[in-house]
PDB file of C-alpha atoms in Angstrom:
ATOM      1  CA  UNK A  26      -0.153   0.053   0.195  1.00 34.00           C
ATOM      2  CA  UNK A  27       1.497   3.384  -0.513  1.00 42.00           C
ATOM      3  CA  UNK A  28       2.025   5.846   1.890  1.00 45.00           C
ATOM      4  CA  UNK A  29      -0.931   8.242   2.398  1.00 43.00           C
ATOM      5  CA  UNK A  30      -0.459  11.710   1.297  1.00 49.00           C
ATOM      6  CA  UNK A  31      -2.038  14.178   4.019  1.00 47.00           C
ATOM      7  CA  UNK A  32      -2.839  17.200   2.290  1.00 44.00           C
ATOM      8  CA  UNK A  33      -6.112  18.588   4.033  1.00 46.00           C
ATOM      9  CA  UNK A  34      -5.732  17.472   7.347  1.00 49.00           C
ATOM     10  CA  UNK A  35      -4.299  20.721   8.752  1.00 50.00           C
ATOM     11  CA  UNK A  36      -7.126  22.712   6.803  1.00 52.00           C
ATOM     12  CA  UNK A  37     -10.180  20.638   7.916  1.00 51.00           C
ATOM     13  CA  UNK A  38     -11.723  23.467   9.421  1.00 59.00           C
ATOM     14  CA  UNK A  39     -11.323  25.578   6.317  1.00 60.00           C
ATOM     15  CA  UNK A  40     -12.504  22.427   4.284  1.00 53.00           C
ATOM     16  CA  UNK A  41     -15.577  22.069   6.381  1.00 61.00           C
ATOM     17  CA  UNK A  42     -16.705  25.228   5.986  1.00 72.00           C
ATOM     18  CA  UNK A  43     -15.621  26.328   2.432  1.00 75.00           C
ATOM     19  CA  UNK A  44     -15.636  23.058   0.172  1.00 81.00           C
ATOM     20  CA  UNK A  45     -19.175  22.933  -1.668  1.00 87.00           C
ATOM     21  CA  UNK A  46     -21.390  20.115  -1.369  1.00 89.00           C
ATOM     22  CA  UNK A  47     -23.000  18.189  -4.119  1.00 94.00           C
ATOM     23  CA  UNK A  48     -26.097  18.765  -5.944  1.00 95.00           C
ATOM     24  CA  UNK A  49     -29.234  16.760  -5.075  1.00 96.00           C
ATOM     25  CA  UNK A  50     -29.696  15.485  -8.383  1.00 97.00           C
ATOM     26  CA  UNK A  51     -26.236  13.871  -8.346  1.00 97.00           C
ATOM     27  CA  UNK A  52     -27.579  11.849  -5.045  1.00 97.00           C
ATOM     28  CA  UNK A  53     -30.784  11.049  -6.695  1.00 98.00           C
ATOM     29  CA  UNK A  54     -28.999   9.459  -9.915  1.00 98.00           C
ATOM     30  CA  UNK A  55     -27.030   7.201  -7.644  1.00 98.00           C
ATOM     31  CA  UNK A  56     -29.850   6.266  -5.397  1.00 98.00           C
ATOM     32  CA  UNK A  57     -31.953   5.490  -8.590  1.00 98.00           C
ATOM     33  CA  UNK A  58     -29.106   3.282 -10.237  1.00 98.00           C
ATOM     34  CA  UNK A  59     -28.088   1.299  -7.121  1.00 98.00           C
ATOM     35  CA  UNK A  60     -29.964  -2.038  -6.545  1.00 98.00           C
ATOM     36  CA  UNK A  61     -31.045  -0.769  -3.113  1.00 98.00           C
ATOM     37  CA  UNK A  62     -30.933   2.212  -0.707  1.00 98.00           C
ATOM     38  CA  UNK A  63     -29.900   0.111   2.652  1.00 98.00           C
ATOM     39  CA  UNK A  64     -26.410   1.263   2.660  1.00 98.00           C
ATOM     40  CA  UNK A  65     -23.894   3.550   0.855  1.00 98.00           C
ATOM     41  CA  UNK A  66     -20.214   3.837   1.913  1.00 98.00           C
ATOM     42  CA  UNK A  67     -18.323   7.296   0.854  1.00 98.00           C
ATOM     43  CA  UNK A  68     -14.658   6.725   0.906  1.00 98.00           C
ATOM     44  CA  UNK A  69     -12.363   9.540   1.185  1.00 96.00           C
ATOM     45  CA  UNK A  70     -15.318  11.699   2.563  1.00 95.00           C
ATOM     46  CA  UNK A  71     -13.411  14.629   3.891  1.00 93.00           C
ATOM     47  CA  UNK A  72     -15.896  16.548   6.079  1.00 92.00           C
ATOM     48  CA  UNK A  73     -18.772  14.868   4.697  1.00 94.00           C
ATOM     49  CA  UNK A  74     -19.773  17.002   1.738  1.00 92.00           C
ATOM     50  CA  UNK A  75     -21.210  14.166   0.062  1.00 96.00           C
ATOM     51  CA  UNK A  76     -21.874  12.075   3.199  1.00 97.00           C
ATOM     52  CA  UNK A  77     -24.750  13.648   4.044  1.00 94.00           C
ATOM     53  CA  UNK A  78     -26.775  14.050   1.144  1.00 95.00           C
ATOM     54  CA  UNK A  79     -26.097  10.618   0.494  1.00 98.00           C
ATOM     55  CA  UNK A  80     -28.294  10.175   4.006  1.00 97.00           C
ATOM     56  CA  UNK A  81     -31.439  11.734   2.303  1.00 96.00           C
ATOM     57  CA  UNK A  82     -31.729   8.807   0.259  1.00 97.00           C
ATOM     58  CA  UNK A  83     -29.758   5.977   1.947  1.00 98.00           C
ATOM     59  CA  UNK A  84     -31.053   4.290   5.219  1.00 98.00           C
ATOM     60  CA  UNK A  85     -27.327   4.555   6.555  1.00 98.00           C
ATOM     61  CA  UNK A  86     -23.686   5.946   5.340  1.00 98.00           C
ATOM     62  CA  UNK A  87     -20.733   4.826   6.026  1.00 98.00           C
ATOM     63  CA  UNK A  88     -17.952   7.256   5.496  1.00 98.00           C
ATOM     64  CA  UNK A  89     -14.470   6.909   5.989  1.00 97.00           C
ATOM     65  CA  UNK A  90     -11.260   8.811   5.276  1.00 96.00           C
ATOM     66  CA  UNK A  91      -7.897   8.581   6.146  1.00 94.00           C
ATOM     67  CA  UNK A  92      -7.492  11.915   7.540  1.00 92.00           C
ATOM     68  CA  UNK A  93      -8.564  11.452  11.371  1.00 93.00           C
ATOM     69  CA  UNK A  94      -8.555  15.445  10.852  1.00 91.00           C
ATOM     70  CA  UNK A  95     -10.884  15.641   8.546  1.00 90.00           C
ATOM     71  CA  UNK A  96     -13.175  13.120   9.938  1.00 95.00           C
ATOM     72  CA  UNK A  97     -13.366  15.029  13.558  1.00 93.00           C
ATOM     73  CA  UNK A  98     -14.098  18.346  11.487  1.00 91.00           C
ATOM     74  CA  UNK A  99     -17.322  15.778   9.427  1.00 92.00           C
ATOM     75  CA  UNK A 100     -20.582  17.556   9.297  1.00 89.00           C
ATOM     76  CA  UNK A 101     -22.730  15.041  11.750  1.00 93.00           C
ATOM     77  CA  UNK A 102     -25.667  13.323  10.903  1.00 95.00           C
ATOM     78  CA  UNK A 103     -28.005  10.746  12.504  1.00 96.00           C
ATOM     79  CA  UNK A 104     -27.668   8.321   9.298  1.00 97.00           C
ATOM     80  CA  UNK A 105     -23.840   8.809   8.651  1.00 98.00           C
ATOM     81  CA  UNK A 106     -21.331   6.910  10.844  1.00 98.00           C
ATOM     82  CA  UNK A 107     -17.943   8.142  10.342  1.00 97.00           C
ATOM     83  CA  UNK A 108     -14.794   6.472  10.498  1.00 97.00           C
ATOM     84  CA  UNK A 109     -10.852   7.162  10.621  1.00 96.00           C
ATOM     85  CA  UNK A 110      -9.496   4.273   7.891  1.00 96.00           C
ATOM     86  CA  UNK A 111      -7.840   3.622   4.701  1.00 96.00           C
ATOM     87  CA  UNK A 112      -9.575   3.155   1.701  1.00 96.00           C
ATOM     88  CA  UNK A 113      -8.834  -0.585   1.076  1.00 96.00           C
ATOM     89  CA  UNK A 114     -10.259  -1.283   4.708  1.00 96.00           C
ATOM     90  CA  UNK A 115     -13.751  -0.049   4.957  1.00 96.00           C
ATOM     91  CA  UNK A 116     -14.540  -2.254   7.817  1.00 96.00           C
ATOM     92  CA  UNK A 117     -18.217  -3.226   6.579  1.00 98.00           C
ATOM     93  CA  UNK A 118     -19.127  -6.781   5.988  1.00 97.00           C
ATOM     94  CA  UNK A 119     -18.972  -8.601   2.875  1.00 98.00           C
ATOM     95  CA  UNK A 120     -21.746  -7.961   0.202  1.00 97.00           C
ATOM     96  CA  UNK A 121     -23.232  -5.254   2.055  1.00 98.00           C
ATOM     97  CA  UNK A 122     -22.921  -1.598   0.132  1.00 98.00           C
ATOM     98  CA  UNK A 123     -25.545  -0.385  -2.334  1.00 98.00           C
ATOM     99  CA  UNK A 124     -23.530   2.408  -3.476  1.00 98.00           C
ATOM    100  CA  UNK A 125     -19.828   3.128  -2.621  1.00 98.00           C
ATOM    101  CA  UNK A 126     -18.656   6.771  -3.993  1.00 98.00           C
ATOM    102  CA  UNK A 127     -15.569   8.690  -4.148  1.00 98.00           C
ATOM    103  CA  UNK A 128     -15.978  12.651  -3.919  1.00 96.00           C
ATOM    104  CA  UNK A 129     -12.780  14.695  -4.908  1.00 94.00           C
ATOM    105  CA  UNK A 130     -10.615  11.915  -3.778  1.00 93.00           C
ATOM    106  CA  UNK A 131      -9.871   8.770  -5.730  1.00 95.00           C
ATOM    107  CA  UNK A 132      -6.777  10.724  -7.269  1.00 94.00           C
ATOM    108  CA  UNK A 133      -5.573  10.251  -3.994  1.00 92.00           C
ATOM    109  CA  UNK A 134      -5.782   6.506  -3.618  1.00 95.00           C
ATOM    110  CA  UNK A 135      -4.196   3.178  -4.384  1.00 95.00           C
ATOM    111  CA  UNK A 136      -6.537   2.013  -6.535  1.00 96.00           C
ATOM    112  CA  UNK A 137      -5.924  -1.265  -7.060  1.00 97.00           C
ATOM    113  CA  UNK A 138      -6.506  -2.730  -3.270  1.00 97.00           C
ATOM    114  CA  UNK A 139      -9.522  -0.171  -3.085  1.00 97.00           C
ATOM    115  CA  UNK A 140     -10.861  -1.637  -6.134  1.00 98.00           C
ATOM    116  CA  UNK A 141     -10.493  -5.387  -4.237  1.00 98.00           C
ATOM    117  CA  UNK A 142     -12.404  -3.878  -1.407  1.00 98.00           C
ATOM    118  CA  UNK A 143     -15.203  -2.343  -3.648  1.00 98.00           C
ATOM    119  CA  UNK A 144     -15.589  -5.877  -5.008  1.00 98.00           C
ATOM    120  CA  UNK A 145     -15.702  -7.427  -1.354  1.00 98.00           C
ATOM    121  CA  UNK A 146     -18.287  -4.979   0.098  1.00 98.00           C
ATOM    122  CA  UNK A 147     -20.182  -4.669  -2.759  1.00 98.00           C
ATOM    123  CA  UNK A 148     -23.534  -6.381  -2.986  1.00 97.00           C
ATOM    124  CA  UNK A 149     -24.466  -7.991  -6.442  1.00 97.00           C
ATOM    125  CA  UNK A 150     -25.458  -4.894  -8.636  1.00 97.00           C
ATOM    126  CA  UNK A 151     -24.012  -2.544  -6.571  1.00 98.00           C
ATOM    127  CA  UNK A 152     -22.756   1.075  -7.932  1.00 98.00           C
ATOM    128  CA  UNK A 153     -19.257   2.512  -8.015  1.00 98.00           C
ATOM    129  CA  UNK A 154     -18.773   6.445  -8.862  1.00 98.00           C
ATOM    130  CA  UNK A 155     -15.726   7.668  -8.827  1.00 98.00           C
ATOM    131  CA  UNK A 156     -16.760  11.973  -8.581  1.00 98.00           C
ATOM    132  CA  UNK A 157     -14.725  15.050  -9.276  1.00 96.00           C
ATOM    133  CA  UNK A 158     -15.014  18.740 -10.049  1.00 94.00           C
ATOM    134  CA  UNK A 159     -12.219  20.389 -11.739  1.00 86.00           C
ATOM    135  CA  UNK A 160     -11.632  24.493 -11.904  1.00 90.00           C
ATOM    136  CA  UNK A 161     -14.044  26.860 -10.876  1.00 95.00           C
ATOM    137  CA  UNK A 162     -16.264  28.920 -13.140  1.00 97.00           C
ATOM    138  CA  UNK A 163     -17.727  32.489 -11.947  1.00 98.00           C
ATOM    139  CA  UNK A 164     -20.139  34.244 -13.827  1.00 97.00           C
ATOM    140  CA  UNK A 165     -18.829  37.611 -13.403  1.00 98.00           C
ATOM    141  CA  UNK A 166     -15.614  37.779 -16.613  1.00 98.00           C
ATOM    142  CA  UNK A 167     -13.318  39.755 -14.743  1.00 98.00           C
ATOM    143  CA  UNK A 168     -13.296  37.932 -11.509  1.00 98.00           C
ATOM    144  CA  UNK A 169     -13.235  34.613 -13.646  1.00 98.00           C
ATOM    145  CA  UNK A 170     -10.224  35.415 -15.395  1.00 98.00           C
ATOM    146  CA  UNK A 171      -8.259  36.560 -11.696  1.00 98.00           C
ATOM    147  CA  UNK A 172      -9.183  32.796 -10.420  1.00 97.00           C
ATOM    148  CA  UNK A 173      -7.878  31.198 -13.880  1.00 97.00           C
ATOM    149  CA  UNK A 174      -4.714  33.179 -13.890  1.00 97.00           C
ATOM    150  CA  UNK A 175      -4.161  32.548 -10.391  1.00 97.00           C
ATOM    151  CA  UNK A 176      -4.700  28.482 -10.830  1.00 96.00           C
ATOM    152  CA  UNK A 177      -2.753  28.102 -14.258  1.00 94.00           C
ATOM    153  CA  UNK A 178       0.031  30.863 -14.171  1.00 95.00           C
ATOM    154  CA  UNK A 179       0.554  31.394 -10.543  1.00 96.00           C
ATOM    155  CA  UNK A 180       0.217  28.120  -8.523  1.00 94.00           C
ATOM    156  CA  UNK A 181       0.209  25.903 -11.472  1.00 94.00           C
ATOM    157  CA  UNK A 182       3.707  24.508 -10.646  1.00 94.00           C
ATOM    158  CA  UNK A 183       2.705  23.743  -6.646  1.00 95.00           C
ATOM    159  CA  UNK A 184      -0.124  21.619  -7.787  1.00 93.00           C
ATOM    160  CA  UNK A 185       1.114  17.577  -6.815  1.00 90.00           C
ATOM    161  CA  UNK A 186       1.078  15.290  -9.923  1.00 91.00           C
ATOM    162  CA  UNK A 187      -2.236  13.830  -8.929  1.00 89.00           C
ATOM    163  CA  UNK A 188      -4.105  16.718  -9.900  1.00 90.00           C
ATOM    164  CA  UNK A 189      -4.002  16.040 -13.756  1.00 92.00           C
ATOM    165  CA  UNK A 190      -6.421  13.608 -12.954  1.00 94.00           C
ATOM    166  CA  UNK A 191      -9.023  16.172 -11.789  1.00 93.00           C
ATOM    167  CA  UNK A 192      -8.027  18.291 -15.061  1.00 92.00           C
ATOM    168  CA  UNK A 193      -8.973  15.121 -16.945  1.00 93.00           C
ATOM    169  CA  UNK A 194     -12.146  14.170 -15.173  1.00 94.00           C
ATOM    170  CA  UNK A 195     -10.455  11.242 -14.182  1.00 95.00           C
ATOM    171  CA  UNK A 196     -10.761   9.714 -17.573  1.00 94.00           C
ATOM    172  CA  UNK A 197      -6.692   8.816 -16.876  1.00 93.00           C
ATOM    173  CA  UNK A 198      -7.718   6.472 -14.092  1.00 96.00           C
ATOM    174  CA  UNK A 199      -8.213   2.932 -14.445  1.00 96.00           C
ATOM    175  CA  UNK A 200     -11.673   1.697 -13.926  1.00 97.00           C
ATOM    176  CA  UNK A 201     -12.393  -2.029 -14.434  1.00 97.00           C
ATOM    177  CA  UNK A 202     -16.429  -1.847 -14.271  1.00 97.00           C
ATOM    178  CA  UNK A 203     -18.948  -1.721 -16.742  1.00 97.00           C
ATOM    179  CA  UNK A 204     -19.267   1.605 -17.210  1.00 97.00           C
ATOM    180  CA  UNK A 205     -23.108   3.248 -16.761  1.00 97.00           C
ATOM    181  CA  UNK A 206     -24.033   6.489 -18.454  1.00 96.00           C
ATOM    182  CA  UNK A 207     -23.993   9.597 -16.102  1.00 96.00           C
ATOM    183  CA  UNK A 208     -26.009  12.746 -16.586  1.00 95.00           C
ATOM    184  CA  UNK A 209     -23.921  16.057 -17.185  1.00 95.00           C
ATOM    185  CA  UNK A 210     -24.374  17.759 -13.696  1.00 96.00           C
ATOM    186  CA  UNK A 211     -22.610  20.316 -11.769  1.00 96.00           C
ATOM    187  CA  UNK A 212     -22.462  22.070  -8.318  1.00 95.00           C
ATOM    188  CA  UNK A 213     -23.798  25.604  -8.551  1.00 96.00           C
ATOM    189  CA  UNK A 214     -23.376  28.217  -5.643  1.00 95.00           C
ATOM    190  CA  UNK A 215     -23.927  31.898  -4.908  1.00 96.00           C
ATOM    191  CA  UNK A 216     -20.560  33.105  -2.867  1.00 97.00           C
ATOM    192  CA  UNK A 217     -19.601  36.182  -1.673  1.00 97.00           C
ATOM    193  CA  UNK A 218     -15.981  37.255  -2.021  1.00 97.00           C
ATOM    194  CA  UNK A 219     -14.682  35.842   1.009  1.00 96.00           C
ATOM    195  CA  UNK A 220     -16.367  32.547   0.312  1.00 95.00           C
ATOM    196  CA  UNK A 221     -14.410  32.151  -2.721  1.00 96.00           C
ATOM    197  CA  UNK A 222     -11.292  32.942  -1.266  1.00 95.00           C
ATOM    198  CA  UNK A 223     -11.843  30.544   1.723  1.00 93.00           C
ATOM    199  CA  UNK A 224     -12.186  28.118  -0.754  1.00 92.00           C
ATOM    200  CA  UNK A 225      -9.393  28.822  -3.122  1.00 94.00           C
ATOM    201  CA  UNK A 226      -7.211  28.478   0.481  1.00 91.00           C
ATOM    202  CA  UNK A 227      -8.016  25.031   0.873  1.00 88.00           C
ATOM    203  CA  UNK A 228      -6.064  24.176  -2.460  1.00 91.00           C
ATOM    204  CA  UNK A 229      -3.085  21.949  -1.961  1.00 88.00           C
ATOM    205  CA  UNK A 230      -1.405  23.950  -4.422  1.00 93.00           C
ATOM    206  CA  UNK A 231      -1.719  26.813  -1.949  1.00 94.00           C
ATOM    207  CA  UNK A 232      -0.530  25.557   0.756  1.00 91.00           C
ATOM    208  CA  UNK A 233       2.733  24.167  -0.876  1.00 93.00           C
ATOM    209  CA  UNK A 234       3.174  27.806  -2.387  1.00 95.00           C
ATOM    210  CA  UNK A 235       3.150  29.228   1.042  1.00 94.00           C
ATOM    211  CA  UNK A 236       5.571  27.090   2.432  1.00 94.00           C
ATOM    212  CA  UNK A 237       7.795  27.312  -0.638  1.00 95.00           C
ATOM    213  CA  UNK A 238       7.744  31.250  -1.357  1.00 95.00           C
ATOM    214  CA  UNK A 239       5.552  32.573   1.380  1.00 95.00           C
ATOM    215  CA  UNK A 240       1.693  34.016   1.162  1.00 92.00           C
ATOM    216  CA  UNK A 241       2.688  36.551  -1.192  1.00 94.00           C
ATOM    217  CA  UNK A 242       1.012  35.069  -4.045  1.00 93.00           C
ATOM    218  CA  UNK A 243      -2.096  34.516  -1.971  1.00 94.00           C
ATOM    219  CA  UNK A 244      -2.469  37.890  -0.693  1.00 96.00           C
ATOM    220  CA  UNK A 245      -1.851  39.630  -4.145  1.00 97.00           C
ATOM    221  CA  UNK A 246      -4.707  36.815  -5.573  1.00 97.00           C
ATOM    222  CA  UNK A 247      -7.124  38.405  -2.812  1.00 96.00           C
ATOM    223  CA  UNK A 248      -6.384  42.100  -3.494  1.00 97.00           C
ATOM    224  CA  UNK A 249      -6.807  41.159  -7.631  1.00 98.00           C
ATOM    225  CA  UNK A 250     -10.035  39.625  -6.761  1.00 98.00           C
ATOM    226  CA  UNK A 251     -11.104  41.868  -4.784  1.00 98.00           C
ATOM    227  CA  UNK A 252     -10.640  44.652  -7.265  1.00 98.00           C
ATOM    228  CA  UNK A 253     -12.503  42.506  -9.812  1.00 98.00           C
ATOM    229  CA  UNK A 254     -15.113  41.740  -7.449  1.00 98.00           C
ATOM    230  CA  UNK A 255     -16.246  45.030  -6.370  1.00 97.00           C
ATOM    231  CA  UNK A 256     -18.380  45.266  -3.167  1.00 98.00           C
ATOM    232  CA  UNK A 257     -17.393  41.725  -1.088  1.00 97.00           C
ATOM    233  CA  UNK A 258     -21.095  41.303  -0.403  1.00 97.00           C
ATOM    234  CA  UNK A 259     -22.055  41.018  -3.631  1.00 98.00           C
ATOM    235  CA  UNK A 260     -23.370  37.342  -4.352  1.00 98.00           C
ATOM    236  CA  UNK A 261     -21.865  36.187  -7.537  1.00 98.00           C
ATOM    237  CA  UNK A 262     -22.519  32.589  -9.195  1.00 98.00           C
ATOM    238  CA  UNK A 263     -19.907  30.085  -9.088  1.00 97.00           C
ATOM    239  CA  UNK A 264     -20.161  26.391 -10.659  1.00 97.00           C
ATOM    240  CA  UNK A 265     -17.984  23.682 -10.809  1.00 95.00           C
ATOM    241  CA  UNK A 266     -18.438  20.845 -13.784  1.00 95.00           C
ATOM    242  CA  UNK A 267     -18.949  17.647 -12.380  1.00 96.00           C
ATOM    243  CA  UNK A 268     -17.003  14.639 -14.108  1.00 96.00           C
ATOM    244  CA  UNK A 269     -18.246  10.999 -13.250  1.00 97.00           C
ATOM    245  CA  UNK A 270     -17.176   7.590 -13.400  1.00 97.00           C
ATOM    246  CA  UNK A 271     -19.831   5.297 -12.573  1.00 98.00           C
ATOM    247  CA  UNK A 272     -20.032   1.141 -12.990  1.00 98.00           C
ATOM    248  CA  UNK A 273     -21.911  -1.824 -12.226  1.00 98.00           C
ATOM    249  CA  UNK A 274     -20.037  -3.980  -9.550  1.00 97.00           C
ATOM    250  CA  UNK A 275     -20.547  -7.767  -9.833  1.00 77.00           C
ATOM    251  CA  UNK A 276     -23.797  -9.296 -11.111  1.00 65.00           C
ATOM    252  CA  UNK A 277     -26.789  -8.055 -10.491  1.00 56.00           C
TER     253      UNK A 277
END
């Protein structure tokens, strides 16, 4: 098993506060595709952005993350049981899960043992979904240009190599399961200036840049975005296009 690369424990509170949640349409699609709605396993759950939404359609959700810090900051829910555990050791019984999800985390996993675990815990006909979102889009063109310039030109060299899988919508990840057609979906939020700055502050590349060169780049980004945004209380539409790899595990 490859060593766990913990990029997020030290910013778990910010992750919980600023990472976007997932649309109901995504959960509806996955629940309708699953063979039942008794149990969903959400792997690499972070602070529960998808886990709590899954509990709206599943009787129980087990949500695991290798980062104890992320689990400690996770959103409580009566039907979600959080557990600090690596992806390949969910702790679930054999053939118990109707759905397995990995949202914005599959690029960090050691996929071969994870897929073995999926095959073990999946009930016949269960669904596996790898979910990711790429670079956000801001409805205001000037603000969008500031974000793209910061992402590409300023902190581009500081992204870990795994980020390439996010940028190609997980198409370069091995996926040894019969594929299901997935709808085109996106996350859409209405954010103020500080919401967007808080989200950008959770990027692993931002923290890598701060370690290497200090906080100059993020401070310059703050200033440029504020100038483009105008009134910081103004709500602007921010969208995150979703990419899905969805497959059927076993017979069913």
